[in-house]
Short mmCIF file of C-alpha atoms and ligand atoms in Angstrom, two decimals:
data_model
loop_
_atom_site.label_atom_id
_atom_site.label_comp_id
_atom_site.label_asym_id
_atom_site.label_seq_id
_atom_site.Cartn_x
_atom_site.Cartn_y
_atom_site.Cartn_z
CA MET G 352 22.29 -65.47 107.15
CA SER G 353 21.83 -68.92 105.20
CA GLY G 354 18.72 -70.79 104.69
CA PRO G 355 17.46 -73.55 106.99
CA ILE G 356 19.05 -77.00 107.47
CA HIS G 357 16.91 -79.55 106.39
CA PRO G 358 16.61 -83.26 107.47
CA GLY G 359 19.14 -85.28 106.35
CA ALA G 360 21.94 -83.07 107.84
CA THR G 361 23.92 -83.59 110.73
CA LEU G 362 23.45 -81.79 113.87
CA GLY G 363 25.99 -81.74 116.68
CA VAL G 364 25.16 -81.79 120.25
CA MET G 365 27.72 -80.94 123.00
CA GLY G 366 26.90 -82.47 126.32
CA SER G 367 25.75 -85.83 126.31
CA GLY G 368 23.13 -86.59 129.23
CA GLN G 369 19.31 -87.25 129.18
CA LEU G 370 18.91 -83.52 127.51
CA GLY G 371 20.79 -84.73 124.64
CA ARG G 372 19.29 -87.91 124.43
CA MET G 373 15.61 -86.64 123.84
CA PHE G 374 17.18 -83.88 121.58
CA ALA G 375 18.92 -86.97 119.48
CA ILE G 376 15.45 -88.88 119.87
CA ALA G 377 13.52 -85.76 118.46
CA ALA G 378 16.08 -84.94 115.71
CA ARG G 379 16.52 -88.69 114.47
CA ARG G 380 12.62 -88.79 113.90
CA MET G 381 12.54 -86.11 112.09
CA GLY G 382 15.30 -87.42 109.60
CA TYR G 383 18.49 -85.93 110.70
CA ARG G 384 21.78 -87.63 111.83
CA VAL G 385 22.91 -86.42 115.36
CA ILE G 386 26.67 -86.52 116.95
CA THR G 387 27.10 -85.78 120.41
CA PHE G 388 30.65 -84.44 122.01
CA SER G 389 31.80 -85.08 125.51
CA PRO G 390 34.45 -86.45 127.87
CA ASP G 391 32.15 -89.64 128.53
CA CYS G 392 31.42 -92.80 126.57
CA ASP G 393 28.21 -94.81 126.21
CA THR G 394 26.44 -91.97 127.29
CA PRO G 395 22.33 -91.34 127.28
CA THR G 396 22.82 -89.09 124.06
CA GLY G 397 25.64 -91.36 122.76
CA GLN G 398 23.19 -94.30 123.02
CA VAL G 399 20.83 -92.91 120.63
CA ALA G 400 22.71 -90.69 118.42
CA ASP G 401 24.23 -91.59 115.19
CA ASP G 402 27.98 -91.39 116.64
CA GLU G 403 29.58 -90.20 119.92
CA VAL G 404 32.72 -88.14 119.94
CA THR G 405 34.68 -88.82 123.31
CA ALA G 406 36.96 -85.97 124.19
CA ARG G 407 37.59 -83.22 126.34
CA TYR G 408 36.05 -79.78 125.96
CA ASP G 409 39.77 -78.29 125.56
CA ASP G 410 40.83 -80.64 122.88
CA GLU G 411 41.17 -78.34 120.35
CA ALA G 412 41.71 -80.64 117.33
CA ALA G 413 38.97 -82.76 118.48
CA VAL G 414 36.50 -79.63 119.01
CA ARG G 415 37.39 -78.62 115.64
CA ALA G 416 36.92 -81.93 113.71
CA PHE G 417 33.42 -82.15 115.50
CA ALA G 418 32.63 -78.70 114.26
CA LYS G 419 33.56 -79.63 110.82
CA ARG G 420 31.31 -82.63 110.59
CA VAL G 421 28.01 -80.88 111.46
CA ALA G 422 25.69 -78.26 109.78
CA VAL G 423 25.05 -76.71 113.43
CA LEU G 424 26.16 -76.98 116.70
CA THR G 425 23.64 -76.80 119.82
CA PHE G 426 23.91 -77.81 123.46
CA GLU G 427 22.47 -79.89 126.14
CA PHE G 428 24.55 -78.40 128.61
CA GLU G 429 25.64 -74.61 129.21
CA ASN G 430 29.18 -75.30 130.96
CA VAL G 431 30.74 -75.87 127.82
CA PRO G 432 33.90 -73.49 128.15
CA SER G 433 33.87 -70.15 125.75
CA GLN G 434 36.88 -71.26 124.43
CA THR G 435 35.70 -74.70 123.01
CA VAL G 436 32.55 -72.33 121.32
CA GLU G 437 35.00 -69.85 119.94
CA TRP G 438 36.73 -73.07 117.97
CA ALA G 439 33.35 -74.51 116.90
CA VAL G 440 32.32 -71.46 115.54
CA ALA G 441 34.78 -70.98 113.19
CA HIS G 442 33.49 -73.83 110.99
CA CYS G 443 29.83 -74.14 112.01
CA PRO G 444 27.01 -72.14 113.10
CA VAL G 445 26.66 -72.21 116.74
CA ARG G 446 23.23 -72.05 118.39
CA PRO G 447 22.42 -70.53 120.93
CA ALA G 448 25.23 -68.34 120.47
CA GLY G 449 28.70 -68.34 123.08
CA ARG G 450 27.33 -65.15 124.37
CA VAL G 451 24.19 -66.55 125.54
CA LEU G 452 26.06 -69.64 127.11
CA HIS G 453 28.48 -67.10 128.67
CA ILE G 454 26.25 -65.13 130.34
CA CYS G 455 24.24 -68.09 131.60
CA GLN G 456 26.93 -70.32 132.98
CA HIS G 457 27.75 -67.45 135.46
CA ARG G 458 25.05 -66.57 138.35
CA LEU G 459 26.73 -63.09 138.33
CA ARG G 460 26.81 -62.18 134.79
CA GLU G 461 23.20 -63.42 134.46
CA LYS G 462 21.84 -61.18 137.35
CA GLU G 463 23.67 -58.47 135.77
CA PHE G 464 22.40 -58.97 132.61
CA LEU G 465 18.60 -59.70 133.95
CA SER G 466 18.78 -56.58 135.81
CA GLY G 467 20.46 -54.37 133.19
CA ALA G 468 17.82 -55.62 131.07
CA GLY G 469 15.29 -54.22 133.54
CA LEU G 470 13.78 -57.46 134.10
CA PRO G 471 12.97 -58.44 138.03
CA VAL G 472 15.76 -60.49 140.23
CA ALA G 473 16.27 -60.69 143.64
CA PRO G 474 18.49 -58.19 145.15
CA PHE G 475 22.03 -59.47 144.74
CA ARG G 476 25.79 -58.46 145.67
CA ARG G 477 28.77 -59.96 144.39
CA VAL G 478 30.87 -61.24 147.10
CA GLU G 479 34.56 -62.27 146.63
CA SER G 480 35.44 -62.08 150.68
CA ALA G 481 34.24 -62.53 153.75
CA LEU G 482 34.32 -58.96 154.48
CA GLN G 483 32.09 -58.39 151.27
CA LEU G 484 29.78 -60.88 152.41
CA ALA G 485 29.44 -59.12 155.74
CA ASP G 486 28.80 -55.75 153.43
CA ALA G 487 26.46 -57.61 151.16
CA ALA G 488 24.56 -59.06 154.10
CA ARG G 489 24.08 -55.56 155.80
CA GLU G 490 23.00 -53.84 152.29
CA ILE G 491 20.46 -56.45 151.41
CA GLY G 492 19.44 -58.18 154.52
CA LEU G 493 19.43 -61.36 155.84
CA PRO G 494 17.88 -64.23 155.43
CA GLY G 495 19.67 -64.75 152.00
CA VAL G 496 21.23 -67.14 149.91
CA LEU G 497 24.97 -67.04 149.28
CA LYS G 498 25.43 -69.10 146.02
CA THR G 499 28.75 -69.81 143.78
CA ALA G 500 28.59 -67.72 140.69
CA ALA G 501 29.95 -70.96 138.57
CA PHE G 502 28.90 -74.63 138.24
CA GLY G 503 26.14 -74.55 140.67
CA TYR G 504 22.96 -76.55 140.30
CA ASP G 505 20.30 -78.51 141.99
CA GLY G 506 21.30 -76.44 145.00
CA LYS G 507 24.87 -77.66 145.01
CA GLY G 508 27.05 -74.81 145.76
CA GLN G 509 24.58 -72.37 147.85
CA ARG G 510 23.60 -71.97 151.45
CA LYS G 511 20.95 -70.08 153.15
CA LEU G 512 22.20 -67.61 155.69
CA VAL G 513 19.84 -66.52 158.59
CA PRO G 514 20.67 -63.37 161.06
CA GLY G 515 23.03 -64.52 163.53
CA ASP G 516 24.82 -66.58 161.62
CA ASP G 517 28.69 -66.70 161.57
CA LEU G 518 29.05 -64.83 158.09
CA ALA G 519 33.13 -65.37 158.61
CA ALA G 520 32.69 -69.18 159.19
CA ALA G 521 30.06 -69.52 156.48
CA TRP G 522 32.26 -67.84 153.74
CA VAL G 523 35.02 -70.67 154.21
CA PRO G 524 33.84 -73.09 151.83
CA PHE G 525 33.24 -70.41 149.64
CA ASP G 526 36.71 -69.02 149.76
CA GLY G 527 38.60 -68.70 146.13
CA GLN G 528 35.62 -67.96 144.00
CA PRO G 529 33.25 -65.51 143.11
CA ALA G 530 29.71 -65.75 144.70
CA VAL G 531 26.61 -63.95 145.11
CA LEU G 532 24.38 -63.00 148.00
CA GLU G 533 20.99 -62.73 147.21
CA LYS G 534 17.81 -61.84 149.35
CA PHE G 535 15.72 -64.92 150.25
CA ILE G 536 12.46 -64.57 148.57
CA THR G 537 9.48 -66.09 150.42
CA PHE G 538 7.50 -67.53 147.47
CA GLU G 539 4.21 -68.77 147.07
CA ARG G 540 5.14 -71.37 144.33
CA GLU G 541 8.10 -72.29 142.06
CA ILE G 542 7.41 -71.58 138.26
CA SER G 543 9.35 -72.27 135.13
CA VAL G 544 8.55 -70.95 131.59
CA LEU G 545 10.23 -72.70 128.50
CA VAL G 546 10.34 -70.35 125.72
CA ALA G 547 11.74 -71.17 122.03
CA ARG G 548 13.34 -68.38 119.64
CA GLY G 549 13.83 -69.01 115.76
CA VAL G 550 16.42 -67.57 113.88
CA ASP G 551 14.20 -64.98 112.34
CA GLY G 552 13.12 -63.89 116.10
CA GLU G 553 9.90 -65.97 115.97
CA ILE G 554 9.31 -67.10 119.63
CA ALA G 555 7.05 -69.26 121.31
CA THR G 556 6.30 -70.41 124.69
CA TRP G 557 4.70 -73.16 126.33
CA PRO G 558 2.18 -73.04 128.86
CA VAL G 559 3.65 -72.13 132.22
CA CYS G 560 4.84 -74.95 134.75
CA GLU G 561 4.57 -75.19 138.33
CA ASN G 562 7.77 -76.96 139.85
CA GLU G 563 7.98 -78.91 143.62
CA HIS G 564 11.52 -79.76 144.52
CA ALA G 565 12.53 -82.03 147.08
CA ASN G 566 15.92 -81.56 148.50
CA HIS G 567 16.57 -78.98 146.01
CA ILE G 568 16.14 -81.53 143.09
CA LEU G 569 13.02 -81.20 140.82
CA ASP G 570 10.55 -83.61 141.95
CA ILE G 571 7.23 -83.17 139.94
CA THR G 572 5.99 -80.46 137.35
CA TYR G 573 2.55 -79.60 137.02
CA CYS G 574 1.55 -78.05 133.65
CA PRO G 575 -0.37 -75.92 133.57
CA ALA G 576 0.88 -74.34 136.55
CA ARG G 577 -2.14 -73.76 139.21
CA ILE G 578 -1.93 -69.76 138.64
CA PRO G 579 -4.27 -67.23 137.40
CA ALA G 580 -4.31 -66.40 133.64
CA ALA G 581 -3.09 -62.96 134.06
CA VAL G 582 0.07 -64.19 136.33
CA ALA G 583 0.50 -67.02 133.46
CA GLU G 584 0.42 -64.32 130.89
CA GLN G 585 2.95 -62.10 132.35
CA ALA G 586 5.44 -65.06 132.99
CA ARG G 587 5.22 -65.93 129.63
CA SER G 588 5.88 -62.39 128.82
CA LEU G 589 8.66 -62.02 130.71
CA ALA G 590 10.24 -65.31 129.16
CA CYS G 591 9.79 -63.68 125.77
CA LYS G 592 11.75 -60.51 127.01
CA VAL G 593 14.51 -62.71 128.17
CA ALA G 594 14.96 -64.32 124.83
CA ALA G 595 14.91 -61.49 122.95
CA ALA G 596 16.89 -59.60 125.21
CA LEU G 597 19.49 -62.36 124.69
CA ASP G 598 19.19 -62.55 121.11
CA LEU G 599 18.41 -66.51 121.65
CA VAL G 600 18.48 -69.09 119.13
CA GLY G 601 17.38 -72.03 120.54
CA VAL G 602 15.35 -72.95 123.53
CA LEU G 603 15.47 -71.62 126.71
CA ALA G 604 14.32 -72.39 130.39
CA VAL G 605 13.28 -69.29 132.41
CA GLU G 606 12.89 -70.38 136.53
CA MET G 607 10.96 -67.75 138.53
CA PHE G 608 9.40 -67.31 141.88
CA LEU G 609 5.75 -66.51 142.29
CA LEU G 610 5.43 -64.13 145.29
CA ALA G 611 2.02 -64.16 147.38
CA ASP G 612 0.95 -60.94 145.96
CA GLY G 613 1.38 -62.09 142.37
CA GLN G 614 4.92 -60.61 141.69
CA ILE G 615 7.14 -62.39 139.89
CA VAL G 616 11.08 -62.57 140.38
CA ILE G 617 13.41 -64.40 137.95
CA ASN G 618 15.73 -67.03 139.59
CA GLU G 619 17.61 -68.55 137.01
CA LEU G 620 18.16 -69.26 133.32
CA ALA G 621 19.23 -72.37 131.31
CA PRO G 622 19.88 -71.96 127.92
CA ARG G 623 18.86 -75.66 126.71
CA PRO G 624 15.79 -77.57 127.16
CA HIS G 625 15.30 -78.18 130.87
CA ASN G 626 13.82 -80.78 133.07
CA SER G 627 10.55 -78.75 134.11
CA GLY G 628 9.86 -79.08 130.08
CA HIS G 629 9.71 -82.84 130.15
CA PHE G 630 5.91 -83.02 129.98
CA SER G 631 6.01 -81.41 126.61
CA PHE G 632 7.43 -84.79 125.28
CA ASP G 633 4.18 -86.26 125.79
CA ALA G 634 1.70 -83.57 126.26
CA SER G 635 2.71 -80.96 123.96
CA VAL G 636 1.83 -80.46 120.17
CA THR G 637 5.34 -79.76 119.86
CA SER G 638 8.15 -80.89 122.67
CA GLN G 639 10.80 -78.81 123.96
CA PHE G 640 13.36 -81.21 122.12
CA GLU G 641 11.40 -80.72 118.55
CA GLN G 642 11.45 -76.88 119.18
CA GLN G 643 15.14 -77.02 119.83
CA VAL G 644 15.68 -79.01 116.52
CA ARG G 645 13.42 -76.54 114.38
CA SER G 646 15.00 -73.49 116.20
CA VAL G 647 18.62 -74.22 115.43
CA CYS G 648 18.12 -75.50 111.89
CA GLY G 649 16.05 -72.11 111.11
CA LEU G 650 12.87 -73.98 110.60
CA PRO G 651 9.49 -72.66 111.86
CA LEU G 652 8.92 -73.52 115.28
CA GLY G 653 5.90 -75.93 116.27
CA GLY G 654 2.63 -75.28 118.55
CA THR G 655 3.29 -75.33 122.14
CA GLU G 656 -0.22 -76.14 123.07
CA SER G 657 -0.90 -78.75 125.33
CA LEU G 658 -2.56 -81.94 124.21
CA SER G 659 -3.96 -82.60 127.86
CA PRO G 660 -3.15 -81.30 131.43
CA ALA G 661 0.09 -83.24 132.36
CA ALA G 662 2.31 -83.83 135.64
CA MET G 663 6.01 -85.11 135.26
CA ALA G 664 7.94 -87.13 138.29
CA ASN G 665 11.33 -87.53 138.24
CA LEU G 666 12.98 -90.70 138.91
CA LEU G 667 15.99 -90.75 140.91
CA GLY G 668 18.65 -93.30 141.69
CA ASP G 669 16.95 -93.66 145.06
CA GLU G 670 14.06 -95.86 143.50
CA TRP G 671 16.71 -98.35 143.06
CA ALA G 672 17.75 -98.61 146.46
CA ASN G 673 15.48 -101.88 147.05
CA GLY G 674 16.59 -103.24 143.75
CA GLU G 675 14.65 -103.12 140.41
CA PRO G 676 11.69 -101.06 140.44
CA ASN G 677 8.57 -102.49 139.48
CA TRP G 678 7.98 -101.25 136.02
CA ALA G 679 5.21 -103.19 135.22
CA ALA G 680 2.99 -101.76 138.47
CA ALA G 681 3.77 -98.29 137.44
CA LEU G 682 3.04 -98.91 133.65
CA ALA G 683 -0.57 -100.22 134.90
CA VAL G 684 -1.20 -96.64 135.60
CA PRO G 685 -3.41 -95.52 132.69
CA GLY G 686 -1.78 -93.30 130.23
CA VAL G 687 1.46 -93.27 132.18
CA LYS G 688 4.80 -92.80 129.93
CA LEU G 689 8.16 -94.08 131.03
CA HIS G 690 11.43 -92.68 130.12
CA LEU G 691 14.82 -93.87 131.25
CA TYR G 692 17.76 -92.23 130.52
CA GLY G 693 20.55 -95.28 129.83
CA LYS G 694 22.49 -94.32 132.99
CA ALA G 695 24.16 -97.61 134.35
CA ALA G 696 24.81 -96.56 137.98
CA PRO G 697 21.33 -95.60 139.94
CA LYS G 698 23.38 -93.37 142.62
CA PRO G 699 21.33 -91.56 145.01
CA GLY G 700 20.25 -88.11 143.72
CA ARG G 701 21.04 -88.98 140.10
CA LYS G 702 18.14 -88.25 137.42
CA MET G 703 17.46 -91.70 136.11
CA GLY G 704 14.60 -91.07 134.18
CA HIS G 705 10.94 -89.65 134.51
CA LEU G 706 7.10 -90.59 134.27
CA THR G 707 4.37 -88.23 132.67
CA ALA G 708 0.80 -88.86 133.42
CA PHE G 709 -2.35 -87.05 132.14
CA GLY G 710 -5.55 -86.22 133.50
CA ALA G 711 -8.80 -84.16 132.98
CA THR G 712 -7.30 -81.68 135.47
CA VAL G 713 -3.32 -80.88 136.51
CA GLU G 714 -4.14 -81.99 139.98
CA GLU G 715 -5.81 -85.74 138.43
CA ALA G 716 -2.51 -85.82 136.36
CA ALA G 717 -0.26 -85.16 139.37
CA ALA G 718 -2.27 -87.94 141.38
CA ALA G 719 -1.63 -90.46 138.63
CA VAL G 720 2.12 -89.73 138.44
CA ARG G 721 2.37 -90.01 142.18
CA ASP G 722 0.38 -93.25 142.21
CA ALA G 723 2.61 -94.80 139.15
CA ARG G 724 6.28 -93.79 141.09
CA ALA G 725 4.87 -95.37 144.16
CA ALA G 726 3.80 -98.40 142.30
CA LEU G 727 7.53 -98.94 141.50
CA GLN G 728 8.35 -99.86 144.82
CA ARG G 729 5.32 -102.23 145.03
CA LYS G 730 6.59 -106.05 145.93
P1 AMP R 2072 19.07 -72.48 142.10
O1 AMP R 2072 20.10 -73.28 142.24
O2 AMP R 2072 19.39 -70.91 141.98
O3 AMP R 2072 18.00 -72.87 141.10
O4 AMP R 2072 18.21 -72.58 143.30
C1 AMP R 2072 17.74 -74.07 143.86
C2 AMP R 2072 16.52 -73.99 144.77
O5 AMP R 2072 16.95 -73.02 146.17
C3 AMP R 2072 15.42 -72.95 144.17
O6 AMP R 2072 14.47 -73.73 143.21
C4 AMP R 2072 14.74 -72.52 145.39
O7 AMP R 2072 13.88 -73.67 145.76
C5 AMP R 2072 15.78 -72.35 146.43
N1 AMP R 2072 16.04 -70.96 146.21
C6 AMP R 2072 17.40 -70.33 145.46
N2 AMP R 2072 17.57 -69.20 145.68
C7 AMP R 2072 16.52 -68.58 146.56
C8 AMP R 2072 16.09 -67.40 146.72
N3 AMP R 2072 16.91 -66.52 146.55
N4 AMP R 2072 15.02 -67.21 147.91
C9 AMP R 2072 14.18 -68.46 148.16
N5 AMP R 2072 14.61 -69.86 147.89
C10 AMP R 2072 15.72 -69.97 146.67
#
């Protein structure tokens, strides 16, 4: 293993959205140079990076040239093709490794990996035809959720199935690609744990986050989650097991369902910083983005303690429906922090930014962040 990558070096990030932008901000603050690679230009990441490479992920020459320019390559987007990673790894360390991306970019591989490692997931079956869907529904029982195995996010590419549904008709939009049917979990809360793991196996988790969704998109994160300490400990311990089983180097989000009886079921993994960890930018000793820098550079991990209870509210393009939001009104809420991602077109459902607020309790923080977001619509 080579030594740490010190400030002054150039870090490469594949993907160019808001996660890469906040990674680049953290890295540049620490004295690194950052270049981003994606098929787009004037991107959220490119706007704050030292350089932005615009090329397709299947452009072998461009990928190799990019990898030769960087001391380490990381990701802000897990759906980078495996072939791209193989080209890059010939020229620079790739962290997390291509194997981690390969597992996490496919729901079936991810669930098989987790259950193979003895970690709790909802009962699931691979489905590749209407016939297999009927068999799977019989075996695991409905209600269930049918999800495409690849490229699903924010509830896209999934459908809830209940007893009596016409399964042949439900299968039609899924036909032609592998899918997974999983049992519908009646959960009490959705929680997530951000975990970072260093080159030497050092591991750190942040306090557990509690997540509320609206229209399948994360809406509000509370940190810490309003759950008993023993459950939080169990959630953090599960996330550490996942990170170790993956041999992760980097940051990983583990999304989980918490059942009424205290049982935890892992829903999904994201091998990168995650929307639910955005609170950490303002409210933690070390943000998930700084931790990504530290871990992929082979440096010691930073402390993950919270400076205050905090809540994060996403700002979707819908906030622009009546014109420019009232930023001054939102920023008048004491302590509120505004993050905008530099995206030009505020489309409905598009993540444009977020707000973070603090409080003596997490409920107070959530009330403040909701007030601030509501104030955006004040005329
Ligand atoms: P996902 O894309 O897998 O993160 O799913 C998006 C959202 O759909 C989750 O945050 C849950 O609210 C819901 N969901 C997904 N899978 C299940 C399940 N098996 N049971 C109940 N709700 C689910």
